CSV table of C-alpha atoms in Angstrom, one decimal:
chain,number,residue,atom,x,y,z
T,271,UNK,CA,0.0,0.0,0.0
T,272,UNK,CA,2.8,2.4,0.9
T,273,UNK,CA,4.6,1.6,-2.3
T,274,UNK,CA,1.5,2.3,-4.3
T,275,UNK,CA,1.0,5.6,-2.6
T,276,UNK,CA,4.6,6.5,-3.2
T,277,UNK,CA,4.4,5.6,-6.8
T,278,UNK,CA,1.3,7.6,-7.4
T,279,UNK,CA,2.6,10.6,-5.6
T,280,UNK,CA,5.9,10.5,-7.5
T,281,UNK,CA,4.1,10.2,-10.8
T,282,UNK,CA,1.9,13.2,-10.0
T,283,UNK,CA,5.0,15.3,-9.1
T,284,UNK,CA,6.8,14.3,-12.3
T,285,UNK,CA,3.7,15.1,-14.4
T,286,UNK,CA,3.4,18.5,-12.7
T,287,UNK,CA,7.1,19.3,-13.3
T,288,UNK,CA,6.7,18.3,-16.9
T,289,UNK,CA,3.7,20.6,-17.4
T,290,UNK,CA,5.5,23.4,-15.6
T,291,UNK,CA,8.5,23.0,-17.9
T,292,UNK,CA,6.3,23.4,-20.9
T,293,UNK,CA,4.9,26.6,-19.5
T,294,UNK,CA,8.5,27.9,-19.0
T,295,UNK,CA,9.0,28.1,-22.7
T,296,UNK,CA,8.9,31.9,-22.6
T,297,UNK,CA,11.8,32.8,-20.3
T,298,UNK,CA,11.5,35.9,-18.1
T,299,UNK,CA,14.2,37.9,-16.3
T,300,UNK,CA,13.6,36.9,-12.7
T,301,UNK,CA,16.0,39.4,-11.2
T,302,UNK,CA,14.4,42.3,-13.1
T,303,UNK,CA,11.0,41.2,-12.0
T,304,UNK,CA,11.9,41.1,-8.4
T,305,UNK,CA,13.5,44.5,-8.6
T,306,UNK,CA,10.3,45.9,-10.1
T,307,UNK,CA,8.2,44.2,-7.4
T,308,UNK,CA,10.3,45.6,-4.6
T,309,UNK,CA,10.2,49.1,-6.1
T,310,UNK,CA,6.4,48.9,-6.6
T,311,UNK,CA,5.9,47.6,-3.0
T,312,UNK,CA,7.8,50.3,-1.2
T,313,UNK,CA,6.9,53.2,-3.5
T,314,UNK,CA,3.2,52.5,-4.1
T,315,UNK,CA,1.8,49.9,-1.7
T,316,UNK,CA,3.5,50.9,1.5
T,317,UNK,CA,2.8,52.5,3.9
T,318,UNK,CA,-0.9,51.9,3.9
T,319,UNK,CA,-3.2,54.9,3.6
T,320,UNK,CA,-5.4,54.5,6.6
T,321,UNK,CA,-7.6,57.4,5.7
T,322,UNK,CA,-9.8,54.9,3.9
T,323,UNK,CA,-10.5,53.3,7.3
T,324,UNK,CA,-11.3,56.5,9.1
T,325,UNK,CA,-14.1,59.0,9.1
T,326,UNK,CA,-14.5,62.4,10.8
T,327,UNK,CA,-18.1,61.5,11.7
T,328,UNK,CA,-17.8,58.3,13.7
T,329,UNK,CA,-14.3,56.9,13.1
T,330,UNK,CA,-13.9,53.4,11.6
T,331,UNK,CA,-17.6,52.5,11.5
T,332,UNK,CA,-18.4,55.3,9.0
T,333,UNK,CA,-15.3,54.8,6.9
T,334,UNK,CA,-15.3,53.5,3.3
T,335,UNK,CA,-13.5,50.4,4.5
T,336,UNK,CA,-16.1,49.4,7.1
T,337,UNK,CA,-19.1,50.3,4.9
T,338,UNK,CA,-17.7,48.2,2.1
T,339,UNK,CA,-16.8,45.3,4.3
T,340,UNK,CA,-20.2,45.4,6.0
T,341,UNK,CA,-21.9,45.3,2.6
T,342,UNK,CA,-19.7,42.3,1.6
T,343,UNK,CA,-20.7,40.5,4.8
T,344,UNK,CA,-24.4,41.1,4.1
T,345,UNK,CA,-24.1,40.0,0.5
T,346,UNK,CA,-22.3,36.8,1.6
T,347,UNK,CA,-24.8,36.0,4.4
T,348,UNK,CA,-27.9,36.4,2.2
T,349,UNK,CA,-26.3,34.4,-0.7
T,350,UNK,CA,-25.2,31.6,1.6
T,351,UNK,CA,-28.6,31.2,3.3
T,352,UNK,CA,-30.6,31.1,0.1
T,353,UNK,CA,-28.0,29.1,-1.7
T,354,UNK,CA,-27.9,26.6,1.1
T,355,UNK,CA,-31.7,26.2,1.1
T,356,UNK,CA,-32.0,25.6,-2.7
T,357,UNK,CA,-28.9,23.4,-2.6
T,358,UNK,CA,-30.6,21.1,-0.1
T,359,UNK,CA,-33.7,20.8,-2.3
T,360,UNK,CA,-31.7,20.0,-5.4
T,361,UNK,CA,-29.3,17.7,-3.6
T,362,UNK,CA,-32.1,15.4,-2.5
T,363,UNK,CA,-33.0,14.8,-6.1
T,364,UNK,CA,-29.3,14.4,-7.1
T,365,UNK,CA,-28.6,11.7,-4.5
T,366,UNK,CA,-28.8,8.3,-6.2
T,367,UNK,CA,-30.0,6.6,-3.0
T,368,UNK,CA,-33.1,8.9,-2.7
T,369,UNK,CA,-34.1,9.4,-6.4
T,370,UNK,CA,-34.4,7.4,-9.6
T,371,UNK,CA,-31.4,7.4,-11.8
T,372,UNK,CA,-32.8,9.7,-14.5
T,373,UNK,CA,-33.9,12.3,-11.9
T,374,UNK,CA,-30.5,12.1,-10.2
T,375,UNK,CA,-28.7,12.7,-13.5
T,376,UNK,CA,-30.8,15.7,-14.4
T,377,UNK,CA,-30.3,17.3,-10.9
T,378,UNK,CA,-26.6,16.7,-11.1
T,379,UNK,CA,-26.4,18.3,-14.5
T,380,UNK,CA,-28.2,21.4,-13.1
T,381,UNK,CA,-25.7,21.6,-10.2
T,382,UNK,CA,-22.8,21.0,-12.6
T,383,UNK,CA,-23.9,23.9,-14.9
T,384,UNK,CA,-24.2,26.3,-11.9
T,385,UNK,CA,-20.8,25.2,-10.6
T,386,UNK,CA,-19.1,25.3,-14.0
T,387,UNK,CA,-19.8,29.0,-14.6
T,388,UNK,CA,-17.5,31.0,-12.3
T,389,UNK,CA,-19.2,33.4,-9.9
T,390,UNK,CA,-17.5,36.3,-11.6
T,391,UNK,CA,-19.2,35.3,-14.9
T,392,UNK,CA,-22.5,35.0,-13.0
T,393,UNK,CA,-21.9,38.5,-11.6
T,394,UNK,CA,-21.3,39.9,-15.1
T,395,UNK,CA,-24.5,38.3,-16.4
T,396,UNK,CA,-26.6,39.8,-13.6
T,397,UNK,CA,-24.9,43.2,-13.8
T,398,UNK,CA,-26.1,43.3,-17.4
T,399,UNK,CA,-29.6,42.2,-16.4
T,400,UNK,CA,-30.0,44.1,-13.1
T,401,UNK,CA,-27.4,46.8,-13.1
T,402,UNK,CA,-24.6,47.7,-10.7
T,403,UNK,CA,-25.0,47.1,-7.0
T,404,UNK,CA,-25.2,44.4,-4.3
T,405,UNK,CA,-28.3,42.6,-5.8
T,406,UNK,CA,-26.3,41.4,-8.7
T,407,UNK,CA,-23.6,40.2,-6.3
T,408,UNK,CA,-26.2,38.3,-4.2
T,409,UNK,CA,-27.7,36.6,-7.3
T,410,UNK,CA,-24.2,35.6,-8.6
T,411,UNK,CA,-23.0,34.3,-5.3
T,412,UNK,CA,-26.3,32.4,-4.7
T,413,UNK,CA,-26.2,30.6,-8.0
T,414,UNK,CA,-22.6,29.5,-7.5
T,415,UNK,CA,-23.3,28.5,-3.9
T,416,UNK,CA,-26.2,26.3,-5.1
T,417,UNK,CA,-23.9,24.5,-7.5
T,418,UNK,CA,-21.0,24.1,-5.0
T,419,UNK,CA,-22.9,23.2,-1.9
T,420,UNK,CA,-25.3,21.0,-3.9
T,421,UNK,CA,-22.5,18.7,-4.9
T,422,UNK,CA,-21.1,18.5,-1.3
T,423,UNK,CA,-24.6,17.8,0.0
T,424,UNK,CA,-25.6,15.0,-2.3
T,425,UNK,CA,-22.3,13.3,-1.8
T,426,UNK,CA,-22.8,13.5,2.0
T,427,UNK,CA,-26.3,12.0,1.6
T,428,UNK,CA,-24.9,9.2,-0.7
T,429,UNK,CA,-22.2,8.5,1.9
T,430,UNK,CA,-24.6,7.9,4.8
T,431,UNK,CA,-25.2,4.4,6.1
T,432,UNK,CA,-27.9,2.4,4.3
T,433,UNK,CA,-29.6,1.1,7.4
T,434,UNK,CA,-31.7,4.2,8.2
T,435,UNK,CA,-32.9,4.4,4.7
T,436,UNK,CA,-33.7,0.7,4.6
T,437,UNK,CA,-35.6,1.1,7.9
T,438,UNK,CA,-37.6,4.0,6.4
T,439,UNK,CA,-38.4,2.0,3.4
T,440,UNK,CA,-39.6,-0.9,5.5
T,441,UNK,CA,-41.8,1.4,7.4
T,442,UNK,CA,-43.5,2.4,4.2
T,443,UNK,CA,-42.1,5.9,3.9
T,444,UNK,CA,-42.1,7.6,0.5
T,445,UNK,CA,-39.0,9.0,-1.0
T,446,UNK,CA,-39.6,12.6,0.0
T,447,UNK,CA,-40.5,11.5,3.6
T,448,UNK,CA,-37.3,9.5,3.8
T,449,UNK,CA,-35.4,12.5,2.6
T,450,UNK,CA,-36.9,14.9,5.0
T,451,UNK,CA,-37.1,12.8,8.2
T,452,UNK,CA,-34.2,10.4,7.7
T,453,UNK,CA,-31.5,11.5,5.2
T,454,UNK,CA,-31.3,15.2,6.0
T,455,UNK,CA,-31.2,14.8,9.8
T,456,UNK,CA,-28.6,12.0,9.4
T,457,UNK,CA,-26.2,14.3,7.6
T,458,UNK,CA,-27.2,17.5,9.4
T,459,UNK,CA,-23.7,17.9,11.0
T,460,UNK,CA,-22.0,17.7,7.6
T,461,UNK,CA,-24.5,20.2,6.1
T,462,UNK,CA,-24.0,22.7,8.9
T,463,UNK,CA,-20.3,22.4,8.6
T,464,UNK,CA,-20.6,23.0,4.8
T,465,UNK,CA,-22.8,26.0,5.5
T,466,UNK,CA,-20.2,27.6,7.7
T,467,UNK,CA,-17.4,26.9,5.2
T,468,UNK,CA,-19.4,28.4,2.4
T,469,UNK,CA,-20.0,31.6,4.3
T,470,UNK,CA,-16.3,32.0,4.9
T,471,UNK,CA,-15.7,31.4,1.2
T,472,UNK,CA,-18.3,33.8,0.0
T,473,UNK,CA,-16.9,36.6,2.3
T,474,UNK,CA,-13.5,36.2,0.7
T,475,UNK,CA,-14.8,35.8,-2.8
T,476,UNK,CA,-17.2,38.7,-2.4
T,477,UNK,CA,-14.1,40.9,-2.8
T,478,UNK,CA,-13.5,39.6,-6.3
T,479,UNK,CA,-17.2,40.2,-7.3
T,480,UNK,CA,-17.0,43.8,-6.1
T,481,UNK,CA,-14.2,44.4,-8.6
T,482,UNK,CA,-16.7,44.0,-11.5
T,483,UNK,CA,-19.2,46.3,-9.8
T,484,UNK,CA,-21.3,43.8,-7.8
T,485,UNK,CA,-21.0,45.9,-4.6
T,486,UNK,CA,-19.1,45.4,-1.3
T,487,UNK,CA,-15.6,46.3,-0.4
T,488,UNK,CA,-14.4,45.0,-3.8
T,489,UNK,CA,-16.0,48.0,-5.4
T,490,UNK,CA,-14.1,50.3,-3.1
T,491,UNK,CA,-10.9,48.4,-4.0
T,492,UNK,CA,-11.7,48.8,-7.7
T,493,UNK,CA,-12.2,52.5,-7.4
T,494,UNK,CA,-8.8,52.8,-5.6
T,495,UNK,CA,-7.1,50.8,-8.3
T,496,UNK,CA,-8.6,52.8,-11.1
T,497,UNK,CA,-7.3,56.0,-9.4
T,498,UNK,CA,-3.9,54.4,-8.8
T,499,UNK,CA,-4.2,54.8,-5.1
T,500,UNK,CA,-2.4,51.6,-4.3
T,501,UNK,CA,-1.7,52.5,-0.7
T,502,UNK,CA,-5.4,52.7,0.0
T,503,UNK,CA,-5.7,49.2,-1.6
T,504,UNK,CA,-3.1,47.9,0.9
T,505,UNK,CA,-5.2,49.3,3.8
T,506,UNK,CA,-8.4,47.7,2.5
T,507,UNK,CA,-6.7,44.3,2.1
T,508,UNK,CA,-5.4,44.5,5.7
T,509,UNK,CA,-9.0,45.2,6.8
T,510,UNK,CA,-10.3,42.2,4.8
T,511,UNK,CA,-7.5,40.0,6.3
T,512,UNK,CA,-8.4,41.0,9.9
T,513,UNK,CA,-12.2,40.4,9.3
T,514,UNK,CA,-11.5,37.0,7.6
T,515,UNK,CA,-9.4,36.0,10.6
T,516,UNK,CA,-12.2,36.9,13.0
T,517,UNK,CA,-14.7,34.9,10.9
T,518,UNK,CA,-12.3,32.0,10.8
T,519,UNK,CA,-12.0,32.0,14.6
T,520,UNK,CA,-15.8,32.2,15.1
T,521,UNK,CA,-16.4,29.5,12.5
T,522,UNK,CA,-13.8,27.2,14.2
T,523,UNK,CA,-15.7,27.5,17.5
T,524,UNK,CA,-19.1,27.0,15.7
T,525,UNK,CA,-17.8,23.9,13.9
T,526,UNK,CA,-16.8,22.4,17.2
T,527,UNK,CA,-20.5,22.1,18.0
T,528,UNK,CA,-21.4,20.2,14.8
T,529,UNK,CA,-18.6,17.7,14.9
T,530,UNK,CA,-18.0,14.7,17.0
T,531,UNK,CA,-15.1,16.5,18.7
T,532,UNK,CA,-17.4,19.1,20.1
T,533,UNK,CA,-15.6,19.5,23.4
T,534,UNK,CA,-13.5,22.4,22.3
T,535,UNK,CA,-14.2,24.9,25.1
T,536,UNK,CA,-11.3,27.2,25.3
T,537,UNK,CA,-9.5,27.4,21.9
T,538,UNK,CA,-6.2,29.2,21.9
T,539,UNK,CA,-6.1,32.2,19.6
T,540,UNK,CA,-3.7,30.6,17.2
T,541,UNK,CA,-5.9,27.6,16.6
T,542,UNK,CA,-7.9,29.7,14.0
T,543,UNK,CA,-5.2,28.6,11.6
T,544,UNK,CA,-6.0,24.9,12.3
T,545,UNK,CA,-8.9,22.6,11.5
T,546,UNK,CA,-11.3,21.6,14.3
T,547,UNK,CA,-9.6,18.2,14.7
T,548,UNK,CA,-6.2,19.9,15.1
T,549,UNK,CA,-7.7,22.4,17.5
T,550,UNK,CA,-9.1,19.5,19.6
T,551,UNK,CA,-5.7,17.8,19.8
T,552,UNK,CA,-4.0,21.1,20.8
T,553,UNK,CA,-6.7,21.6,23.5
T,554,UNK,CA,-6.2,18.1,24.9
T,555,UNK,CA,-2.5,18.6,25.0
T,556,UNK,CA,-3.0,21.8,27.0
T,557,UNK,CA,-5.2,20.0,29.4
T,558,UNK,CA,-2.6,17.2,29.9
T,559,UNK,CA,0.1,19.8,30.5
T,560,UNK,CA,-2.0,21.4,33.2
């Protein structure tokens, strides 16, 4: 088994190196590129212009940075909630252990179509249809969330044990009853964990959608880029980084309540960089040390 894993891993690495070598056909001057990067960083990006995160009226909470970040959070929240709901509905039809084969194939094709189109393309489509603003961002993010979460959800349903579904069938439950009262509750922890992950992803990806005019802090970044105010962009990116870290810490604690290792009570601040399982091991190690 170990030899097989080693062989497969080595083959993948060699293939990646071969492909990379093909991409390196056009040589670039590495030294010159690094010099340009250093000059651009210290002349344009640094130091950050914190005026974008300040306001004479009420400080940070009236600044362009906070208002844009707050709009991004609202867009991500609404899109995640509605995307999650519709994804569950479609994933029930996509799961082969709950639906006939032809229904499952159609539902999977719908999810694949939504997932294949990048969210930034969805945003462009809805910007043309609706116009600039957060509504286009919500619609784009919702469609992509449905496609992405739908796949994770129907795979979770298909991966559940067969005994509960067989018991439901023996009791005379119909397919939709088995889905509502058996399948969904059985994989509820996985679904909630996926919901939390998707919200994190949408917050981060909302910045990209804003660059094309779909609202949020990305729109503020786009305006700063267009006016060549790169030091303001640096300040905005730092704000995004801090907010994402806070969300990561909150989601880590929230995930501990929907996993088997739900006894994480006092996570250390640095465990936001770890998965819940790693955080649990660190927590147990701290307890043993005490």
